Amino acid sequence: MSVTELENSLERMSLSIADAQQNFESLKQSIRKHFQTPVIVVNNKIVEEIKLTDEQQKIYDEVVAKLGNLENDPLYLYVCGPAGTGKSVLLSELYKKINRRFENGCKIVAPTGIAALNVDGSTVHSVFKLDPYGTTYDENPFAFDMNTKVIIIDEISMVDATLFARIDNRLKTKFNNDEPFGGCSIIVFGDLMQLEPVFDKTNKSFVFQEIPSNTPFHNGLKNQLWNLFKFAELTDNRRTTDVKEANVLKLIRTGEYEDAKNDNFFENKQCLKDLPAFIDEGDAAFKKFKELRTDANNLIILAATNEIVDFINLQGLFELPGDAYLYKKQKIPYAHYARVVSNDIEHLRVKIGSPVMLTCNIDVKRGLVNGLIGKVSNCEEDGITVSFPSIGNDVKIERQNWQKNGKGPIYAQFPLRLATAITIHKSQGITVDSVLFVTADLFANNHFYTAISRAKSLKNSWITRYRDDMIKTSGESRAEIDRMRTEAALFELAPVME
């Protein structure tokens, strides 16, 4: 009997509570027999029950202890932790527990499509109907389950202060409640030492900082919403059992790493070690990629800029056998709707077998989100069929209407780009077996740590070149984590206890 059949069986039951419990115990025993795992039911869905670590269990128990009094005492919690410490596991278990306590009482959102997919959630902008390029009050009507008690936001490092304020404003309006976030409890997950929000020149503000003066949410104070949040921290790296590797990642994250002081960990992981500076790093990375890739090894090339990524992706395209299919963007005389983009692809070239990435959210519920990676399996004039392993099926992708920066002519083009290599920004939140990291042109804080920590293990991971000055971290983010950690310790409080 499959899990789906068991779920359908649950839905058909119209028995007394005692009989239903007896039948459900029988169903659970059947699942344990077939799948060798404990199970629970959430919203009529049979899901696996996970064994938490001591750190995770402590935070879990403290959140659960607060659930009985959320209306009078809303919960505001930041769960911090480096890559690999089990934030997503804890998030999932809290979601299941809250929805067992309150039917449809918990909603998960994230700032990007791929981040939302990773935690079975939705994007912030789709849930709250936010203009992706807006910084003012949002007035579009939006459907929202009024039973929602708790909202979980993942990848909080990529949420800026203005977006945080817009979420607060939408919830206040929806619930007709002037309390923070309309009275909803908020749990945020993420690592402020990973990727920062995408800033423009006039709107730079971390989630914990003052809201920019060019928005209506500005009040001249440090972010009062963020000051509501208590601090909880996960520190045990569950992704690697190698103590040395875990220590290297820890030091890189905080900006304290020096290769010479750590047995030259990266000395033999450089593709271009001892080669002249003029050797192209993108070219070297692709040659190493061809040497390392296997069907069993989930290896990806990461780079900081689109220029490097595009160069490597063209090399990957030329290496594939068969003919390339060229798709030119088509001008549309009139359209009711067009996606606003900052750049578009005038000519898309793919082959059968090309790794590609979706560049917009098509259907979040089906998992077709911005950043999803698959392989081209068929090319036709009206569509490109892509096999997406993470959602388990082939999907025919059709052209989408685009308008650059919301102005000018509207074009139709397939929302795909080659993905032998991807930018570090697109990699936030994903986990692969190993990475091949092009270290040229790093321009943002936490680039090095975010890229290298995507790998399950550094044993089979490579970089093009290494210098200690490549490791740059955000002093502001580090100071904020230190402040919250110190404050929690100073008052000798469990992170969510009053």
mmCIF file of N, CA and C in Angstrom, residues 320-446:
data_model
loop_
_atom_site.group_PDB
_atom_site.id
_atom_site.type_symbol
_atom_site.label_atom_id
_atom_site.label_comp_id
_atom_site.label_asym_id
_atom_site.label_seq_id
_atom_site.Cartn_x
_atom_site.Cartn_y
_atom_site.Cartn_z
ATOM 1 N N LEU A 320 28.358 19.516 -25.700
ATOM 2 C CA LEU A 320 27.300 18.517 -25.866
ATOM 3 C C LEU A 320 27.172 18.104 -27.332
ATOM 4 N N PRO A 321 26.876 16.835 -27.596
ATOM 5 C CA PRO A 321 26.646 16.403 -28.985
ATOM 6 C C PRO A 321 25.303 16.914 -29.491
ATOM 7 N N GLY A 322 25.125 16.878 -30.783
ATOM 8 C CA GLY A 322 23.840 17.248 -31.375
ATOM 9 C C GLY A 322 23.753 18.708 -31.758
ATOM 10 N N ASP A 323 22.629 19.038 -32.374
ATOM 11 C CA ASP A 323 22.404 20.398 -32.855
ATOM 12 C C ASP A 323 21.890 21.291 -31.736
ATOM 13 N N ALA A 324 22.256 22.566 -31.831
ATOM 14 C CA ALA A 324 21.725 23.560 -30.901
ATOM 15 C C ALA A 324 20.443 24.157 -31.470
ATOM 16 N N TYR A 325 19.486 24.397 -30.595
ATOM 17 C CA TYR A 325 18.230 25.035 -30.984
ATOM 18 C C TYR A 325 18.297 26.499 -30.564
ATOM 19 N N LEU A 326 17.987 27.388 -31.486
ATOM 20 C CA LEU A 326 18.040 28.822 -31.219
ATOM 21 C C LEU A 326 16.622 29.372 -31.098
ATOM 22 N N TYR A 327 16.363 30.022 -29.972
ATOM 23 C CA TYR A 327 15.062 30.646 -29.739
ATOM 24 C C TYR A 327 15.267 32.149 -29.546
ATOM 25 N N LYS A 328 14.724 32.933 -30.471
ATOM 26 C CA LYS A 328 14.826 34.385 -30.374
ATOM 27 C C LYS A 328 13.607 34.939 -29.646
ATOM 28 N N LYS A 329 13.826 36.010 -28.900
ATOM 29 C CA LYS A 329 12.682 36.632 -28.236
ATOM 30 C C LYS A 329 11.754 37.239 -29.286
ATOM 31 N N GLN A 330 10.457 37.198 -28.997
ATOM 32 C CA GLN A 330 9.446 37.657 -29.951
ATOM 33 C C GLN A 330 8.740 38.896 -29.409
ATOM 34 N N LYS A 331 8.657 39.920 -30.225
ATOM 35 C CA LYS A 331 7.977 41.139 -29.806
ATOM 36 C C LYS A 331 6.467 40.930 -29.819
ATOM 37 N N ILE A 332 5.807 41.349 -28.734
ATOM 38 C CA ILE A 332 4.364 41.181 -28.587
ATOM 39 C C ILE A 332 3.697 42.549 -28.741
ATOM 40 N N PRO A 333 2.771 42.694 -29.679
ATOM 41 C CA PRO A 333 2.143 44.007 -29.882
ATOM 42 C C PRO A 333 1.302 44.460 -28.701
ATOM 43 N N TYR A 334 0.674 43.487 -28.010
ATOM 44 C CA TYR A 334 -0.164 43.849 -26.869
ATOM 45 C C TYR A 334 -0.268 42.648 -25.940
ATOM 46 N N ALA A 335 -0.257 42.903 -24.643
ATOM 47 C CA ALA A 335 -0.425 41.824 -23.665
ATOM 48 C C ALA A 335 -1.079 42.388 -22.416
ATOM 49 N N HIS A 336 -1.979 41.592 -21.815
ATOM 50 C CA HIS A 336 -2.622 42.006 -20.567
ATOM 51 C C HIS A 336 -1.627 41.992 -19.409
ATOM 52 N N TYR A 337 -0.617 41.140 -19.530
ATOM 53 C CA TYR A 337 0.315 40.980 -18.411
ATOM 54 C C TYR A 337 1.710 40.687 -18.939
ATOM 55 N N ALA A 338 2.686 41.278 -18.308
ATOM 56 C CA ALA A 338 4.084 40.987 -18.637
ATOM 57 C C ALA A 338 4.902 41.029 -17.358
ATOM 58 N N ARG A 339 5.811 40.078 -17.216
ATOM 59 C CA ARG A 339 6.707 40.070 -16.064
ATOM 60 C C ARG A 339 7.743 41.183 -16.215
ATOM 61 N N VAL A 340 8.048 41.828 -15.103
ATOM 62 C CA VAL A 340 9.071 42.870 -15.114
ATOM 63 C C VAL A 340 10.413 42.225 -14.809
ATOM 64 N N VAL A 341 11.395 42.458 -15.669
ATOM 65 C CA VAL A 341 12.730 41.891 -15.466
ATOM 66 C C VAL A 341 13.767 42.992 -15.615
ATOM 67 N N SER A 342 14.927 42.789 -14.972
ATOM 68 C CA SER A 342 16.017 43.756 -15.101
ATOM 69 C C SER A 342 16.891 43.434 -16.306
ATOM 70 N N ASN A 343 16.879 42.181 -16.744
ATOM 71 C CA ASN A 343 17.581 41.814 -17.983
ATOM 72 C C ASN A 343 16.827 40.659 -18.630
ATOM 73 N N ASP A 344 16.952 40.541 -19.925
ATOM 74 C CA ASP A 344 16.264 39.457 -20.620
ATOM 75 C C ASP A 344 17.244 38.751 -21.550
ATOM 76 N N ILE A 345 16.816 37.611 -22.066
ATOM 77 C CA ILE A 345 17.662 36.818 -22.959
ATOM 78 C C ILE A 345 17.144 36.988 -24.378
ATOM 79 N N GLU A 346 17.942 37.644 -25.196
ATOM 80 C CA GLU A 346 17.521 37.897 -26.573
ATOM 81 C C GLU A 346 17.580 36.628 -27.404
ATOM 82 N N HIS A 347 18.668 35.856 -27.240
ATOM 83 C CA HIS A 347 18.832 34.607 -27.981
ATOM 84 C C HIS A 347 19.121 33.481 -26.984
ATOM 85 N N LEU A 348 18.250 32.497 -26.923
ATOM 86 C CA LEU A 348 18.447 31.336 -26.058
ATOM 87 C C LEU A 348 18.861 30.151 -26.914
ATOM 88 N N ARG A 349 20.015 29.586 -26.605
ATOM 89 C CA ARG A 349 20.506 28.396 -27.317
ATOM 90 C C ARG A 349 20.565 27.232 -26.342
ATOM 91 N N VAL A 350 19.956 26.111 -26.727
ATOM 92 C CA VAL A 350 19.992 24.907 -25.903
ATOM 93 C C VAL A 350 20.158 23.688 -26.801
ATOM 94 N N LYS A 351 20.583 22.589 -26.196
ATOM 95 C CA LYS A 351 20.626 21.293 -26.856
ATOM 96 C C LYS A 351 19.892 20.287 -25.983
ATOM 97 N N ILE A 352 19.538 19.157 -26.587
ATOM 98 C CA ILE A 352 19.008 18.059 -25.784
ATOM 99 C C ILE A 352 20.101 17.657 -24.797
ATOM 100 N N GLY A 353 19.767 17.641 -23.522
ATOM 101 C CA GLY A 353 20.747 17.324 -22.489
ATOM 102 C C GLY A 353 21.334 18.533 -21.802
ATOM 103 N N SER A 354 21.037 19.739 -22.278
ATOM 104 C CA SER A 354 21.557 20.956 -21.643
ATOM 105 C C SER A 354 20.991 21.120 -20.237
ATOM 106 N N PRO A 355 21.855 21.343 -19.233
ATOM 107 C CA PRO A 355 21.333 21.733 -17.925
ATOM 108 C C PRO A 355 20.803 23.158 -18.013
ATOM 109 N N VAL A 356 19.614 23.385 -17.496
ATOM 110 C CA VAL A 356 18.993 24.710 -17.561
ATOM 111 C C VAL A 356 18.363 25.055 -16.215
ATOM 112 N N MET A 357 18.162 26.349 -16.015
ATOM 113 C CA MET A 357 17.533 26.842 -14.793
ATOM 114 C C MET A 357 16.334 27.710 -15.151
ATOM 115 N N LEU A 358 15.235 27.518 -14.420
ATOM 116 C CA LEU A 358 14.090 28.411 -14.572
ATOM 117 C C LEU A 358 14.457 29.802 -14.069
ATOM 118 N N THR A 359 13.997 30.825 -14.753
ATOM 119 C CA THR A 359 14.328 32.191 -14.357
ATOM 120 C C THR A 359 13.130 32.966 -13.819
ATOM 121 N N CYS A 360 12.014 32.296 -13.609
ATOM 122 C CA CYS A 360 10.866 32.942 -12.971
ATOM 123 C C CYS A 360 10.013 31.868 -12.310
ATOM 124 N N ASN A 361 9.123 32.285 -11.440
ATOM 125 C CA ASN A 361 8.172 31.363 -10.831
ATOM 126 C C ASN A 361 7.020 31.131 -11.803
ATOM 127 N N ILE A 362 6.819 29.878 -12.192
ATOM 128 C CA ILE A 362 5.720 29.527 -13.099
ATOM 129 C C ILE A 362 4.541 28.970 -12.317
ATOM 130 N N ASP A 363 4.813 28.031 -11.413
ATOM 131 C CA ASP A 363 3.758 27.425 -10.597
ATOM 132 C C ASP A 363 4.408 26.953 -9.302
ATOM 133 N N VAL A 364 4.315 27.773 -8.272
ATOM 134 C CA VAL A 364 4.992 27.476 -7.008
ATOM 135 C C VAL A 364 4.463 26.189 -6.393
ATOM 136 N N LYS A 365 3.154 25.944 -6.497
ATOM 137 C CA LYS A 365 2.574 24.743 -5.901
ATOM 138 C C LYS A 365 3.135 23.471 -6.526
ATOM 139 N N ARG A 366 3.451 23.527 -7.810
ATOM 140 C CA ARG A 366 4.036 22.367 -8.498
ATOM 141 C C ARG A 366 5.551 22.324 -8.346
ATOM 142 N N GLY A 367 6.132 23.335 -7.736
ATOM 143 C CA GLY A 367 7.578 23.376 -7.566
ATOM 144 C C GLY A 367 8.317 24.016 -8.716
ATOM 145 N N LEU A 368 7.591 24.616 -9.664
ATOM 146 C CA LEU A 368 8.226 25.252 -10.824
ATOM 147 C C LEU A 368 8.580 26.690 -10.460
ATOM 148 N N VAL A 369 9.741 26.842 -9.829
ATOM 149 C CA VAL A 369 10.111 28.128 -9.248
ATOM 150 C C VAL A 369 11.430 28.636 -9.812
ATOM 151 N N ASN A 370 11.623 29.920 -9.686
ATOM 152 C CA ASN A 370 12.859 30.574 -10.094
ATOM 153 C C ASN A 370 14.049 29.902 -9.409
ATOM 154 N N GLY A 371 15.012 29.423 -10.200
ATOM 155 C CA GLY A 371 16.190 28.762 -9.648
ATOM 156 C C GLY A 371 16.167 27.250 -9.752
ATOM 157 N N LEU A 372 15.027 26.671 -10.167
ATOM 158 C CA LEU A 372 14.929 25.212 -10.300
ATOM 159 C C LEU A 372 15.780 24.739 -11.480
ATOM 160 N N ILE A 373 16.574 23.690 -11.254
ATOM 161 C CA ILE A 373 17.502 23.202 -12.278
ATOM 162 C C ILE A 373 17.031 21.856 -12.823
ATOM 163 N N GLY A 374 17.118 21.707 -14.145
ATOM 164 C CA GLY A 374 16.783 20.450 -14.796
ATOM 165 C C GLY A 374 17.585 20.283 -16.069
ATOM 166 N N LYS A 375 17.193 19.301 -16.897
ATOM 167 C CA LYS A 375 17.870 19.058 -18.173
ATOM 168 C C LYS A 375 16.858 19.041 -19.310
ATOM 169 N N VAL A 376 17.237 19.634 -20.433
ATOM 170 C CA VAL A 376 16.366 19.674 -21.602
ATOM 171 C C VAL A 376 16.205 18.262 -22.161
ATOM 172 N N SER A 377 14.953 17.832 -22.348
ATOM 173 C CA SER A 377 14.693 16.504 -22.905
ATOM 174 C C SER A 377 14.055 16.564 -24.293
ATOM 175 N N ASN A 378 13.504 17.722 -24.664
ATOM 176 C CA ASN A 378 12.916 17.855 -26.004
ATOM 177 C C ASN A 378 12.789 19.334 -26.355
ATOM 178 N N CYS A 379 12.955 19.630 -27.644
ATOM 179 C CA CYS A 379 12.847 21.012 -28.118
ATOM 180 C C CYS A 379 11.848 21.095 -29.261
ATOM 181 N N GLU A 380 10.860 21.953 -29.115
ATOM 182 C CA GLU A 380 9.878 22.215 -30.159
ATOM 183 C C GLU A 380 9.741 23.720 -30.321
ATOM 184 N N GLU A 381 9.092 24.117 -31.390
ATOM 185 C CA GLU A 381 8.953 25.549 -31.649
ATOM 186 C C GLU A 381 8.166 26.251 -30.558
ATOM 187 N N ASP A 382 7.125 25.570 -30.028
ATOM 188 C CA ASP A 382 6.254 26.215 -29.054
ATOM 189 C C ASP A 382 6.582 25.856 -27.613
ATOM 190 N N GLY A 383 7.631 25.086 -27.385
ATOM 191 C CA GLY A 383 7.960 24.732 -26.013
ATOM 192 C C GLY A 383 9.243 23.943 -25.886
ATOM 193 N N ILE A 384 9.858 24.060 -24.729
ATOM 194 C CA ILE A 384 11.072 23.304 -24.396
ATOM 195 C C ILE A 384 10.732 22.408 -23.213
ATOM 196 N N THR A 385 10.838 21.104 -23.405
ATOM 197 C CA THR A 385 10.527 20.161 -22.331
ATOM 198 C C THR A 385 11.765 19.936 -21.482
ATOM 199 N N VAL A 386 11.584 20.085 -20.175
ATOM 200 C CA VAL A 386 12.699 19.977 -19.234
ATOM 201 C C VAL A 386 12.371 18.918 -18.195
ATOM 202 N N SER A 387 13.343 18.055 -17.917
ATOM 203 C CA SER A 387 13.212 17.057 -16.859
ATOM 204 C C SER A 387 13.774 17.643 -15.572
ATOM 205 N N PHE A 388 12.917 17.759 -14.557
ATOM 206 C CA PHE A 388 13.319 18.320 -13.265
ATOM 207 C C PHE A 388 13.356 17.198 -12.228
ATOM 208 N N PRO A 389 14.535 16.690 -11.873
ATOM 209 C CA PRO A 389 14.616 15.573 -10.923
ATOM 210 C C PRO A 389 13.970 15.873 -9.576
ATOM 211 N N SER A 390 14.071 17.115 -9.106
ATOM 212 C CA SER A 390 13.575 17.422 -7.766
ATOM 213 C C SER A 390 12.056 17.381 -7.670
ATOM 214 N N ILE A 391 11.347 17.540 -8.801
ATOM 215 C CA ILE A 391 9.887 17.423 -8.750
ATOM 216 C C ILE A 391 9.402 16.161 -9.449
ATOM 217 N N GLY A 392 10.336 15.399 -10.035
ATOM 218 C CA GLY A 392 10.033 14.055 -10.494
ATOM 219 C C GLY A 392 9.309 13.921 -11.809
ATOM 220 N N ASN A 393 9.289 14.944 -12.642
ATOM 221 C CA ASN A 393 8.630 14.763 -13.938
ATOM 222 C C ASN A 393 9.145 15.763 -14.968
ATOM 223 N N ASP A 394 8.754 15.506 -16.234
ATOM 224 C CA ASP A 394 9.102 16.401 -17.331
ATOM 225 C C ASP A 394 8.011 17.464 -17.480
ATOM 226 N N VAL A 395 8.434 18.675 -17.771
ATOM 227 C CA VAL A 395 7.490 19.783 -17.903
ATOM 228 C C VAL A 395 7.792 20.541 -19.188
ATOM 229 N N LYS A 396 6.750 20.796 -19.972
ATOM 230 C CA LYS A 396 6.919 21.603 -21.181
ATOM 231 C C LYS A 396 6.837 23.076 -20.793
ATOM 232 N N ILE A 397 7.947 23.780 -20.956
ATOM 233 C CA ILE A 397 8.026 25.190 -20.602
ATOM 234 C C ILE A 397 7.651 26.036 -21.818
ATOM 235 N N GLU A 398 6.737 26.959 -21.628
ATOM 236 C CA GLU A 398 6.297 27.830 -22.712
ATOM 237 C C GLU A 398 6.865 29.235 -22.533
ATOM 238 N N ARG A 399 6.757 30.019 -23.587
ATOM 239 C CA ARG A 399 7.247 31.395 -23.521
ATOM 240 C C ARG A 399 6.446 32.210 -22.496
ATOM 241 N N GLN A 400 7.135 33.159 -21.872
ATOM 242 C CA GLN A 400 6.506 34.092 -20.949
ATOM 243 C C GLN A 400 6.692 35.510 -21.494
ATOM 244 N N ASN A 401 5.745 36.390 -21.172
ATOM 245 C CA ASN A 401 5.858 37.787 -21.598
ATOM 246 C C ASN A 401 6.753 38.564 -20.637
ATOM 247 N N TRP A 402 7.692 39.327 -21.198
ATOM 248 C CA TRP A 402 8.653 40.090 -20.406
ATOM 249 C C TRP A 402 8.581 41.563 -20.784
ATOM 250 N N GLN A 403 8.881 42.407 -19.818
ATOM 251 C CA GLN A 403 9.058 43.834 -20.084
ATOM 252 C C GLN A 403 10.237 44.314 -19.245
ATOM 253 N N LYS A 404 11.267 44.804 -19.883
ATOM 254 C CA LYS A 404 12.486 45.181 -19.182
ATOM 255 C C LYS A 404 12.250 46.424 -18.335
ATOM 256 N N ASN A 405 12.491 46.263 -17.024
ATOM 257 C CA ASN A 405 12.339 47.357 -16.057
ATOM 258 C C ASN A 405 10.939 47.978 -16.060
ATOM 259 N N GLY A 406 9.946 47.206 -16.540
ATOM 260 C CA GLY A 406 8.566 47.682 -16.520
ATOM 261 C C GLY A 406 8.248 48.748 -17.537
ATOM 262 N N LYS A 407 9.143 48.949 -18.502
ATOM 263 C CA LYS A 407 8.937 50.007 -19.494
ATOM 264 C C LYS A 407 9.234 49.464 -20.886
ATOM 265 N N GLY A 408 8.693 50.155 -21.904
ATOM 266 C CA GLY A 408 9.043 49.823 -23.272
ATOM 267 C C GLY A 408 8.285 48.640 -23.821
ATOM 268 N N PRO A 409 8.795 48.063 -24.915
ATOM 269 C CA PRO A 409 8.091 46.969 -25.595
ATOM 270 C C PRO A 409 8.042 45.695 -24.760
ATOM 271 N N ILE A 410 7.076 44.853 -25.099
ATOM 272 C CA ILE A 410 6.908 43.566 -24.421
ATOM 273 C C ILE A 410 7.374 42.465 -25.365
ATOM 274 N N TYR A 411 8.144 41.532 -24.811
ATOM 275 C CA TYR A 411 8.656 40.414 -25.592
ATOM 276 C C TYR A 411 8.235 39.103 -24.939
ATOM 277 N N ALA A 412 8.222 38.045 -25.743
ATOM 278 C CA ALA A 412 7.973 36.692 -25.234
ATOM 279 C C ALA A 412 9.239 35.868 -25.428
ATOM 280 N N GLN A 413 9.662 35.205 -24.362
ATOM 281 C CA GLN A 413 10.848 34.358 -24.428
ATOM 282 C C GLN A 413 10.716 33.254 -23.380
ATOM 283 N N PHE A 414 11.408 32.158 -23.605
ATOM 284 C CA PHE A 414 11.372 31.052 -22.649
ATOM 285 C C PHE A 414 12.138 31.448 -21.385
ATOM 286 N N PRO A 415 11.551 31.207 -20.202
ATOM 287 C CA PRO A 415 12.187 31.605 -18.942
ATOM 288 C C PRO A 415 13.240 30.587 -18.490
ATOM 289 N N LEU A 416 14.249 30.405 -19.319
ATOM 290 C CA LEU A 416 15.301 29.426 -19.049
ATOM 291 C C LEU A 416 16.659 30.049 -19.339
ATOM 292 N N ARG A 417 17.670 29.583 -18.614
ATOM 293 C CA ARG A 417 19.041 29.920 -18.959
ATOM 294 C C ARG A 417 19.909 28.698 -18.697
ATOM 295 N N LEU A 418 21.000 28.593 -19.431
ATOM 296 C CA LEU A 418 21.902 27.460 -19.254
ATOM 297 C C LEU A 418 22.431 27.424 -17.826
ATOM 298 N N ALA A 419 22.729 26.204 -17.325
ATOM 299 C CA ALA A 419 23.055 26.087 -15.901
ATOM 300 C C ALA A 419 24.131 25.047 -15.608
ATOM 301 N N THR A 420 25.129 24.908 -16.499
ATOM 302 C CA THR A 420 26.318 24.158 -16.093
ATOM 303 C C THR A 420 26.955 24.877 -14.913
ATOM 304 N N ALA A 421 26.931 26.205 -14.982
ATOM 305 C CA ALA A 421 27.374 27.053 -13.875
ATOM 306 C C ALA A 421 26.221 27.969 -13.484
ATOM 307 N N ILE A 422 26.165 28.339 -12.205
ATOM 308 C CA ILE A 422 25.172 29.304 -11.743
ATOM 309 C C ILE A 422 25.858 30.308 -10.832
ATOM 310 N N THR A 423 25.210 31.434 -10.615
ATOM 311 C CA THR A 423 25.788 32.436 -9.724
ATOM 312 C C THR A 423 25.641 32.000 -8.267
ATOM 313 N N ILE A 424 26.524 32.520 -7.434
ATOM 314 C CA ILE A 424 26.461 32.227 -5.998
ATOM 315 C C ILE A 424 25.101 32.649 -5.446
ATOM 316 N N HIS A 425 24.597 33.766 -5.935
ATOM 317 C CA HIS A 425 23.306 34.254 -5.445
ATOM 318 C C HIS A 425 22.200 33.239 -5.690
ATOM 319 N N LYS A 426 22.210 32.586 -6.850
ATOM 320 C CA LYS A 426 21.189 31.585 -7.163
ATOM 321 C C LYS A 426 21.363 30.303 -6.348
ATOM 322 N N SER A 427 22.545 30.119 -5.764
ATOM 323 C CA SER A 427 22.816 28.870 -5.042
ATOM 324 C C SER A 427 22.358 28.909 -3.592
ATOM 325 N N GLN A 428 22.005 30.086 -3.083
ATOM 326 C CA GLN A 428 21.621 30.207 -1.682
ATOM 327 C C GLN A 428 20.504 29.225 -1.360
ATOM 328 N N GLY A 429 20.733 28.393 -0.351
ATOM 329 C CA GLY A 429 19.712 27.456 0.100
ATOM 330 C C GLY A 429 19.799 26.066 -0.491
ATOM 331 N N ILE A 430 20.589 25.862 -1.556
ATOM 332 C CA ILE A 430 20.682 24.526 -2.143
ATOM 333 C C ILE A 430 21.834 23.755 -1.513
ATOM 334 N N THR A 431 21.796 22.432 -1.633
ATOM 335 C CA THR A 431 22.874 21.564 -1.164
ATOM 336 C C THR A 431 23.215 20.587 -2.274
ATOM 337 N N VAL A 432 24.502 20.473 -2.596
ATOM 338 C CA VAL A 432 24.967 19.547 -3.630
ATOM 339 C C VAL A 432 26.090 18.697 -3.052
ATOM 340 N N ASP A 433 26.453 17.630 -3.782
ATOM 341 C CA ASP A 433 27.526 16.765 -3.295
ATOM 342 C C ASP A 433 28.840 17.525 -3.185
ATOM 343 N N SER A 434 29.154 18.309 -4.213
ATOM 344 C CA SER A 434 30.416 19.049 -4.216
ATOM 345 C C SER A 434 30.289 20.259 -5.128
ATOM 346 N N VAL A 435 31.178 21.229 -4.913
ATOM 347 C CA VAL A 435 31.154 22.445 -5.719
ATOM 348 C C VAL A 435 32.512 22.665 -6.364
ATOM 349 N N LEU A 436 32.481 23.340 -7.496
ATOM 350 C CA LEU A 436 33.686 23.823 -8.147
ATOM 351 C C LEU A 436 33.518 25.341 -8.205
ATOM 352 N N PHE A 437 34.275 26.042 -7.391
ATOM 353 C CA PHE A 437 34.042 27.449 -7.102
ATOM 354 C C PHE A 437 35.054 28.322 -7.840
ATOM 355 N N VAL A 438 34.548 29.155 -8.762
ATOM 356 C CA VAL A 438 35.395 30.128 -9.462
ATOM 357 C C VAL A 438 35.519 31.357 -8.569
ATOM 358 N N THR A 439 36.720 31.602 -8.065
ATOM 359 C CA THR A 439 36.900 32.654 -7.061
ATOM 360 C C THR A 439 37.225 34.021 -7.655
ATOM 361 N N ALA A 440 37.214 34.146 -8.972
ATOM 362 C CA ALA A 440 37.475 35.447 -9.601
ATOM 363 C C ALA A 440 36.307 36.402 -9.374
ATOM 364 N N ASP A 441 36.628 37.680 -9.241
ATOM 365 C CA ASP A 441 35.638 38.765 -9.225
ATOM 366 C C ASP A 441 34.623 38.661 -8.094
ATOM 367 N N LEU A 442 35.042 38.153 -6.937
ATOM 368 C CA LEU A 442 34.137 38.150 -5.788
ATOM 369 C C LEU A 442 33.895 39.598 -5.370
ATOM 370 N N PHE A 443 32.638 39.984 -5.212
ATOM 371 C CA PHE A 443 32.362 41.398 -4.949
ATOM 372 C C PHE A 443 31.497 41.632 -3.718
ATOM 373 N N ALA A 444 30.913 40.595 -3.149
ATOM 374 C CA ALA A 444 29.983 40.795 -2.040
ATOM 375 C C ALA A 444 30.474 40.093 -0.786
ATOM 376 N N ASN A 445 30.060 40.612 0.359
ATOM 377 C CA ASN A 445 30.347 39.941 1.615
ATOM 378 C C ASN A 445 29.726 38.549 1.616
ATOM 379 N N ASN A 446 30.439 37.621 2.245
ATOM 380 C CA ASN A 446 29.939 36.262 2.472
ATOM 381 C C ASN A 446 29.839 35.423 1.202
#
